[in-house]
Coordinates of C-alpha atoms and ligand atoms in Angstrom, one line a residue:
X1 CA 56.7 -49.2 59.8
X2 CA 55.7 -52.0 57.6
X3 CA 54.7 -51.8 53.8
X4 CA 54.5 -54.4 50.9
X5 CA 56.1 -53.4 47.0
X6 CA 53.2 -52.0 45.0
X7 CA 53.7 -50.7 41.8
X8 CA 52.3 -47.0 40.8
X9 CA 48.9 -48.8 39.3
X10 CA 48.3 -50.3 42.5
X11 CA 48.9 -47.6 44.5
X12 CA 47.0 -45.7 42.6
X13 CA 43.9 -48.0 42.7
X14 CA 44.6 -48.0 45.9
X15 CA 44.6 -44.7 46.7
X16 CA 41.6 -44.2 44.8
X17 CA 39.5 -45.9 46.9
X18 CA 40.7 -44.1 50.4
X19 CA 38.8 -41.9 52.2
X20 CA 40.4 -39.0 51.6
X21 CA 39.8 -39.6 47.9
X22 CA 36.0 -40.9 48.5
X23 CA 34.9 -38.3 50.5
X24 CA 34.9 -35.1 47.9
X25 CA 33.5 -36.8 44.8
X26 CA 34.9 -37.0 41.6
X27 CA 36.8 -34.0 40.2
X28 CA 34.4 -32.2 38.6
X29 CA 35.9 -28.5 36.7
X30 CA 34.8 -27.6 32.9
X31 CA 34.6 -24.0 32.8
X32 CA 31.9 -23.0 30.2
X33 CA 35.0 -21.3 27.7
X34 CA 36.6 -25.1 27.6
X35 CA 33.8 -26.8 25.7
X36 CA 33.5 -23.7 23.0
X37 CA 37.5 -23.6 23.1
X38 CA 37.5 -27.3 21.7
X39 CA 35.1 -27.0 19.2
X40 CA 37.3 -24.0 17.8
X41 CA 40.1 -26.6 17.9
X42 CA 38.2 -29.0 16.3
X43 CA 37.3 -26.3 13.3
X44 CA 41.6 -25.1 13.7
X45 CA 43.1 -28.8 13.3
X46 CA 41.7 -29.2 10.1
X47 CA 44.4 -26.6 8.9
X48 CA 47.1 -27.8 10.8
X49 CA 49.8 -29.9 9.4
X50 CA 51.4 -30.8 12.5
X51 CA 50.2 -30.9 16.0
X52 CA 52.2 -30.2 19.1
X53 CA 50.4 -31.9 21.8
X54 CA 51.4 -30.0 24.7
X55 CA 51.0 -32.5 27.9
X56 CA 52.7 -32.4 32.0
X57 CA 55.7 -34.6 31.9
X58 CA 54.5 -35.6 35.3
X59 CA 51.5 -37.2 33.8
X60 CA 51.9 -38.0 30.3
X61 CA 48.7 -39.7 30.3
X62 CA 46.1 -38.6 32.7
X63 CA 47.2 -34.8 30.7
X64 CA 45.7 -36.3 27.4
X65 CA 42.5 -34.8 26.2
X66 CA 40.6 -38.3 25.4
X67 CA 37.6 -36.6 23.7
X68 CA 40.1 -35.2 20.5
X69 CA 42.8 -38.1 21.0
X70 CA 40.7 -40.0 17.8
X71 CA 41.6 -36.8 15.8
X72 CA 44.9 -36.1 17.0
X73 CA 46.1 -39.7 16.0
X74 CA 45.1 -39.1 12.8
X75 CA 47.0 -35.6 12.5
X76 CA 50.5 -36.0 12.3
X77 CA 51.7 -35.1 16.0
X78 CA 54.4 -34.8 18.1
X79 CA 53.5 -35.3 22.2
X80 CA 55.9 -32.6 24.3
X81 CA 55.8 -34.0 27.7
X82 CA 56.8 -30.5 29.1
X83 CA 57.7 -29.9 32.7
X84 CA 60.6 -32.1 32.3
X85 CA 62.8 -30.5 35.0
X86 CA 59.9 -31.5 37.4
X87 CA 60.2 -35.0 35.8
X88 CA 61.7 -38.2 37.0
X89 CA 64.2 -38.8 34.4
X90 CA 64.6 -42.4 34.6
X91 CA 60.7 -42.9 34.8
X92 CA 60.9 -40.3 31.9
X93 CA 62.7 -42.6 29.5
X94 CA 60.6 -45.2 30.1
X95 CA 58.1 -43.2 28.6
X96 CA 59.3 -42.0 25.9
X97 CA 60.1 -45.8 24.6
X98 CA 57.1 -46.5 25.5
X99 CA 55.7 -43.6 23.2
X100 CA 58.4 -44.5 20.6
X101 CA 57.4 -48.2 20.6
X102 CA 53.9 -46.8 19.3
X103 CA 55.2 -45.0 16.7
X104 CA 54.3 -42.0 18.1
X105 CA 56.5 -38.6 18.0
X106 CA 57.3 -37.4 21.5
X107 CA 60.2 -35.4 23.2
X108 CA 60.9 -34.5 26.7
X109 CA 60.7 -30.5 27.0
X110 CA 61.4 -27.6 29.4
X111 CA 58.9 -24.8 28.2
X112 CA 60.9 -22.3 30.1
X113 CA 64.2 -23.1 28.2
X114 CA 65.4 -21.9 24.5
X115 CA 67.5 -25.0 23.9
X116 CA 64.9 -27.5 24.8
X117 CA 62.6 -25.5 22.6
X118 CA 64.2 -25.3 19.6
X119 CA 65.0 -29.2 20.2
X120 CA 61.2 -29.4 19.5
X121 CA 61.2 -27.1 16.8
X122 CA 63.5 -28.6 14.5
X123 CA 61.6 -32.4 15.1
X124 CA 58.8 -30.4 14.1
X125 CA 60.9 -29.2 11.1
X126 CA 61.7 -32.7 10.3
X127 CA 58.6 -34.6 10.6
X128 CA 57.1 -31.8 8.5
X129 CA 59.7 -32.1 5.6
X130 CA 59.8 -35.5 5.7
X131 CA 56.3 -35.7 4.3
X132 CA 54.9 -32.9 3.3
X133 CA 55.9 -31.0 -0.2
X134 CA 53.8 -28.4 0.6
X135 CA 55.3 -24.5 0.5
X136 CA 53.5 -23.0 3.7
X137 CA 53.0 -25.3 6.6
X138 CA 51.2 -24.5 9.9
X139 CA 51.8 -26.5 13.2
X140 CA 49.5 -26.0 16.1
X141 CA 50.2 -26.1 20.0
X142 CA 47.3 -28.2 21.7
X143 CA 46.9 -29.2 25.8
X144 CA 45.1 -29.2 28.8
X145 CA 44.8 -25.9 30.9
X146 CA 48.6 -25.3 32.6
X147 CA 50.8 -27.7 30.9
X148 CA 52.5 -25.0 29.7
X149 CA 51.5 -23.9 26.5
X150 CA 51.9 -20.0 26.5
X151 CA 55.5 -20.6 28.1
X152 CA 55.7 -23.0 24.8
X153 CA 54.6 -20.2 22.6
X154 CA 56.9 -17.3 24.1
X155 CA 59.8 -19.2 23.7
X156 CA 58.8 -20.4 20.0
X157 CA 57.5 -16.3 20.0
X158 CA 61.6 -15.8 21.0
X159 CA 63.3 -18.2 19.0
X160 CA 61.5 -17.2 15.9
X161 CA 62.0 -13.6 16.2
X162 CA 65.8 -14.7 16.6
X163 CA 65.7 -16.2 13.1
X164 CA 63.4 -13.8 11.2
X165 CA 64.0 -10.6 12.8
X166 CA 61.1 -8.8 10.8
X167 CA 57.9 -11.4 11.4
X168 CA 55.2 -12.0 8.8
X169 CA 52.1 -12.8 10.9
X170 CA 50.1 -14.7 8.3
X171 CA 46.4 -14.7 7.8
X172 CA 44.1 -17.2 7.3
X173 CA 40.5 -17.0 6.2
X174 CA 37.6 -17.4 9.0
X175 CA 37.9 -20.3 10.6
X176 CA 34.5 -22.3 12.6
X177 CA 31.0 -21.9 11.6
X178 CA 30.1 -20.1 14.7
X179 CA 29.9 -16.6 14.9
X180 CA 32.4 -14.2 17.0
X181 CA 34.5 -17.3 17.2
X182 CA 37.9 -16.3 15.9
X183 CA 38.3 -14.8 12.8
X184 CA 42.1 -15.2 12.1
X185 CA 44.9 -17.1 12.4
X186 CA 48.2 -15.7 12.9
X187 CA 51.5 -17.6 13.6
X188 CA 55.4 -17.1 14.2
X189 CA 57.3 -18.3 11.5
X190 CA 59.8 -20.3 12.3
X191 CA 61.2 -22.0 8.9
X192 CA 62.1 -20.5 5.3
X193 CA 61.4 -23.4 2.0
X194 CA 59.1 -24.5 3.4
X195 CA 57.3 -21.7 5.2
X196 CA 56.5 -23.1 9.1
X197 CA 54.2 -21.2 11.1
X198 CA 53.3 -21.9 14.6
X199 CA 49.8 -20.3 15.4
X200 CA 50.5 -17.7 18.0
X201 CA 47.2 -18.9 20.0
X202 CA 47.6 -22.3 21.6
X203 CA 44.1 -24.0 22.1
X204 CA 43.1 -25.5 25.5
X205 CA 41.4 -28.8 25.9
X206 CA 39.3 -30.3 28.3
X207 CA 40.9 -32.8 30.4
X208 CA 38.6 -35.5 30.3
X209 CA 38.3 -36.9 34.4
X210 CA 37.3 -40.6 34.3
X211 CA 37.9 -41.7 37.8
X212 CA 39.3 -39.9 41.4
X213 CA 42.8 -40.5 41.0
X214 CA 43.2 -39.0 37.4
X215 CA 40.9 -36.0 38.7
X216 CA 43.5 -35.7 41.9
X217 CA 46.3 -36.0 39.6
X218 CA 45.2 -33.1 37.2
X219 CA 44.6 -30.9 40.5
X220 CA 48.2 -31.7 42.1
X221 CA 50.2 -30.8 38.8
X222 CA 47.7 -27.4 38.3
X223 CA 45.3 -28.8 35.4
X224 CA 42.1 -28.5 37.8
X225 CA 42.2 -25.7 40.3
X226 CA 42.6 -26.3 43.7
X227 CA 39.2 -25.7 44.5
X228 CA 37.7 -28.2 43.2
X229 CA 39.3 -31.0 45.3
X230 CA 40.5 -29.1 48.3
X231 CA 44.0 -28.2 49.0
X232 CA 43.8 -30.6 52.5
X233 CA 42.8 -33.3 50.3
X234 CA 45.2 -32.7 47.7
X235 CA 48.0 -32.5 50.2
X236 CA 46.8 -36.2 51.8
X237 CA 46.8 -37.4 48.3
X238 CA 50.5 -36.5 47.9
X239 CA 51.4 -37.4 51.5
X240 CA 49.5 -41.3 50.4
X241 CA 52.0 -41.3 47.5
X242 CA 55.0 -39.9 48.7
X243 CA 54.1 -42.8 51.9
X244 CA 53.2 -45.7 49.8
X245 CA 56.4 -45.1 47.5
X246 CA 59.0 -44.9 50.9
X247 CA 59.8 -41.3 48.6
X248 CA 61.1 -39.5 52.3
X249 CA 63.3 -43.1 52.9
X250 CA 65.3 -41.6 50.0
X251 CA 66.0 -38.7 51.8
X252 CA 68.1 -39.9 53.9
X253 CA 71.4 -37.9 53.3
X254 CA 69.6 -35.5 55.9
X255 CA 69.4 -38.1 58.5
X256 CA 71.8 -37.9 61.1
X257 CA 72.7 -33.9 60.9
X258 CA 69.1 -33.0 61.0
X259 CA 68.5 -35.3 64.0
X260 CA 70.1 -32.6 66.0
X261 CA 67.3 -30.0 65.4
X262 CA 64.5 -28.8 67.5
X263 CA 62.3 -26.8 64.5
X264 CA 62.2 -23.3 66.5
X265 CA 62.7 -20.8 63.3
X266 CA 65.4 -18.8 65.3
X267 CA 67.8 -22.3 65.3
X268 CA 66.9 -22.5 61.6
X269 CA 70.7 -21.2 60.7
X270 CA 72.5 -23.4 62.8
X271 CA 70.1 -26.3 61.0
X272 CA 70.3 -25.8 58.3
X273 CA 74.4 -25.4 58.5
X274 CA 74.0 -28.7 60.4
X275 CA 72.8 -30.1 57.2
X276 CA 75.0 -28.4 54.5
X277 CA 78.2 -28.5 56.5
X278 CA 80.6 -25.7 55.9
X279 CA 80.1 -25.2 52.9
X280 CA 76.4 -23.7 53.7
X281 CA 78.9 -21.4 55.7
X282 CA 80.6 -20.2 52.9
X283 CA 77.4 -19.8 51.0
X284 CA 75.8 -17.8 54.0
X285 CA 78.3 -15.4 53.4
X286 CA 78.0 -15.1 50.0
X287 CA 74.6 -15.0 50.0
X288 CA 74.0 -12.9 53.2
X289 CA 71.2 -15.5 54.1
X290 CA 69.1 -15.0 51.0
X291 CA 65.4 -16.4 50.7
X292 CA 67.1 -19.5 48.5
X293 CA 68.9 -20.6 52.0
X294 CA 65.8 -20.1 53.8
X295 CA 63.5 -22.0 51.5
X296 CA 66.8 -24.6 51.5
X297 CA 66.8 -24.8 55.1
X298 CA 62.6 -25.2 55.5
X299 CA 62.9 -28.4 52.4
X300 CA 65.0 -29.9 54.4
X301 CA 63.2 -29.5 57.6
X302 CA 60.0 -30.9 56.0
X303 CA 62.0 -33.7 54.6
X304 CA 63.3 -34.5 57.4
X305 CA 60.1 -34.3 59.1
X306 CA 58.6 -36.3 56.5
X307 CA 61.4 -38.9 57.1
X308 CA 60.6 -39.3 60.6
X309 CA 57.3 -39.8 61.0
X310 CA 57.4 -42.2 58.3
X311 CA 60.6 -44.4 60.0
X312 CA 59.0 -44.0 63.1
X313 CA 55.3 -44.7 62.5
X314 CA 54.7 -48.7 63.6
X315 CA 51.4 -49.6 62.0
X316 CA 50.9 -51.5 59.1
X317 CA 50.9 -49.2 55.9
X318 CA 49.6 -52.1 53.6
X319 CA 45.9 -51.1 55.9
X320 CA 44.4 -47.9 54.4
X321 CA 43.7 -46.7 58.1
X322 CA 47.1 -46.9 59.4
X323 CA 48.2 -44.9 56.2
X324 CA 45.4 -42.1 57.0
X325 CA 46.3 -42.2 60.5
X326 CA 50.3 -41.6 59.5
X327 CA 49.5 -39.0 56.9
X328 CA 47.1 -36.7 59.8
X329 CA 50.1 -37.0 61.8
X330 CA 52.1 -36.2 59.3
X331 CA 49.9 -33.0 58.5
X332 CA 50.1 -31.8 62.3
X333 CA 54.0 -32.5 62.4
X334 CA 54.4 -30.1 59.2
X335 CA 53.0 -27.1 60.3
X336 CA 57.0 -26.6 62.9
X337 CA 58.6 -27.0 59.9
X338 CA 56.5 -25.1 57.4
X339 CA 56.0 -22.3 60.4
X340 CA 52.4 -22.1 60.2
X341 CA 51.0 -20.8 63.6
X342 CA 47.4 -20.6 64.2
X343 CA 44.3 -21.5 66.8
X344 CA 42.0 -23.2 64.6
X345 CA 43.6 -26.7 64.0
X346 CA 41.5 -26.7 60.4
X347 CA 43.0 -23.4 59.2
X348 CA 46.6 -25.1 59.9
X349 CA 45.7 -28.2 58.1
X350 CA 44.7 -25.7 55.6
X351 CA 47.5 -23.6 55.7
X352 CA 50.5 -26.6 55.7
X353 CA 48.6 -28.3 53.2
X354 CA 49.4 -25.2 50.6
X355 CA 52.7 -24.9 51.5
X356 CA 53.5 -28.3 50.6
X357 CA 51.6 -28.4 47.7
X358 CA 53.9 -25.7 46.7
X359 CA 57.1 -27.5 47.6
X360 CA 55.8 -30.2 45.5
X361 CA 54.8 -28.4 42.7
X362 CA 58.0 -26.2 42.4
X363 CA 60.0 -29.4 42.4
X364 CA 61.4 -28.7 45.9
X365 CA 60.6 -32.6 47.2
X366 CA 62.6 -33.6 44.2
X367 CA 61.2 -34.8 41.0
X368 CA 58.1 -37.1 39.9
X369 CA 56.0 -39.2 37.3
X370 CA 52.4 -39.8 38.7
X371 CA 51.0 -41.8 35.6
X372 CA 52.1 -45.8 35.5
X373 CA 53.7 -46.4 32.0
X374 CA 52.3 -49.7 31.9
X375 CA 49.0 -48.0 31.0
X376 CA 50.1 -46.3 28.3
X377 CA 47.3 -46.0 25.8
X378 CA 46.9 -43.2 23.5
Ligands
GTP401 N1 59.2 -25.9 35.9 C1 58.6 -25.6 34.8 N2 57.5 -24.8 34.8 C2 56.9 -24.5 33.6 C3 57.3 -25.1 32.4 N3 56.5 -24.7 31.4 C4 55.6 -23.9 32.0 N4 55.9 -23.8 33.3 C5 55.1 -23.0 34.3 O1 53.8 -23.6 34.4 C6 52.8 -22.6 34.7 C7 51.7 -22.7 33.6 O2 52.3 -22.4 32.3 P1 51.4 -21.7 31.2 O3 52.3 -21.5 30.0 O4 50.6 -20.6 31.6 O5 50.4 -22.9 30.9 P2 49.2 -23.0 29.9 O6 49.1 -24.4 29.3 O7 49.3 -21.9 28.8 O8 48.0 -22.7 30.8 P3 46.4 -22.3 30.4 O9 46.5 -20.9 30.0 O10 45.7 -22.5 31.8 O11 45.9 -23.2 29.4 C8 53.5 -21.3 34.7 O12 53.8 -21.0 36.0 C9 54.8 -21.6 33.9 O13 55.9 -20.8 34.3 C10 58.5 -26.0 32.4 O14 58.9 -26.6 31.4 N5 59.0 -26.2 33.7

């Protein structure tokens, strides 16, 4: 297995022009409800006082909106690169300088976590009180479809019910020139002198798809639906990056116990004991083999699987063929691992390809940052 260094721009150019990514087009999904949802937001920023642009950790660029990003930096607004636990850290504080070397507000956030939310809320607090005199403030939550805004909200939702155990919704007049389009405004408050409201309603821009690899990015982190690429493309868009970056070279602690196993899902205690040791023993016990050892056991065997057939594969992975050639290979060798069992070899391409797009997206295969800092525009 050969490979030269690239760099996450040109792998991604790269990758952009292979035939997986070729073959389907560019990414095309705006459901009709998106373009009327932005001009509502266009009408609601006008009363906001502070933006919370709401965008996946995993892609803190290609999850901007680029068609409001002329209003937004003109709004005072804090980016929340949400998702962080499916984040690479190190990669993630590269970002954030690179945000902060802009001047531009941003903070690393789990949605799905109180303390990382109310992080957020009081930088909120503080950019609004630092420049505003005003008694009633309103901030507004912003992003792309499934960055996690309504997991943003619930916990803002909690947190302020915490604080102000009786909640004021507030009112606002009609808002938008178009008719049937929203009528109020109400928010959680979550500040006394001044007054901070955060608009229960978060408002869901368009992603804006310029080229294959942003559109494939959007789909793998759940911005575009599935269906508009194809799972098996998705899933050889992954296998291309996780390839190209040596990812399953890292996962190497599962080398030499896992070398013993033979995939059959009756061994699949004994391997996965191989690869925890004892103390997966111990665990069992505890446990009395849960689904968490099981889905434990099954990462590891796709790891590992992953590991091999890269190690093993002897073409040149700088050609764009031999990498196609290792990632089919590698999409037959998952379905042992990933137990898929069926006739038609497309319905198991099919079938593997979810499941590991699950994996990846559920931060089993460890954590990532798709975008290249070094582009960082806003
Ligand atoms: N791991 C992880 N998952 C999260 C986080 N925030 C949200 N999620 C999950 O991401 C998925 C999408 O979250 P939503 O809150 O529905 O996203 P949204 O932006 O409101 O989506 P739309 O309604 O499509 O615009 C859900 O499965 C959430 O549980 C987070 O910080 N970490």
């Amino acid at each position: 297995m050969k490979a030269g260094a690239e760099g996450i721009r040109t792998i991604g150019r790269r990758i952009g022009k292979m035939r997986f990514a070729v073959s389907g087009g560019v990414v095309q999904w705006f459901p009709g409800h998106m373009f009327a949802a932005t001009r509502v937001i266009r009408e609601r920023l006008k009363l906001a006082d502070l933006v919370i642009e709401v965008r996946d950790a995993r892609i803190p660029l290609s999850s901007a909106n680029e068609d409001l990003q002329n209003v937004l930096s003109h709004k005072r607004r804090i980016i929340a690169l949400n998702k962080k636990d499916l984040a690479n850290p190190n990669m993630m504080h590269h970002w954030i300088r690179s945000f902060d070397s802009k001047k531009q507000d941003c903070i690393a956030v789990n949605a799905l976590s109180k303390h990382s939310v109310s992080q957020l809320l009081a930088l909120a607090e503080l950019k609004l009180k630092e420049v505003s005199s005003k008694d009633t403030m309103l901030v507004m939550v912003v992003g792309v479809p499934n960055v996690g805004k309504s997991a943003l909200i619930n916990s803002i939702h909690q947190i302020a019910v915490s604080r102000f155990p009786v909640q004021e919704k507030i009112k606002r007049a009609t808002v938008g020139r178009l008719p049937g389009v929203t009528q109020d405004i109400a928010g959680f408050k979550i500040s006394n002198r001044p007054s901070i409201y955060v608009l229960d309603t978060p408002g869901i821009l368009v992603p804006r798809i310029h080229d294959i690899e942003t559109g494939l990015k959007l789909a793998l982190t759940g911005a575009v639906k599935d269906s508009a690429v194809g799972e098996e493309r998705l899933a050889q868009y992954l296998l291309a990056i996780l390839n190209i970056r040596k990812t399953p070279l890292h996962w190497n602690n599962l080398m030499n116990s896992a070398k013993q196993s033979d995939g059959s899902s009756p061994e699949l205690v004994e391997r996965v004991s191989s690869i925890f040791g004892n103390s997966f023993h111990k665990r069992r016990k505890a446990l009395d083999v849960t689904d968490i050892m099981y889905v434990e056991g099954l990462v590891k065997e796709v790891m590992y699987t992953l590991f091999t057939t890269l190690s093993e594969y002897d073409g040149d992975l700088d050609d764009d063929a031999c990498l196609e050639s290792l990632i089919d290979i590698q999409l037959m060798s998952l379905q042992k691992p990933l137990k898929v069992v069926h006739k038609s070899s497309e319905v198991v391409r099919t079938m593997v390809s979810k499941k590991l797009l699950t994996l990846f997206r559920t931060g089993k295969l460890g954590p990532f940052i798709l975008d290249d800092v070094s582009e960082a525009i806003m």
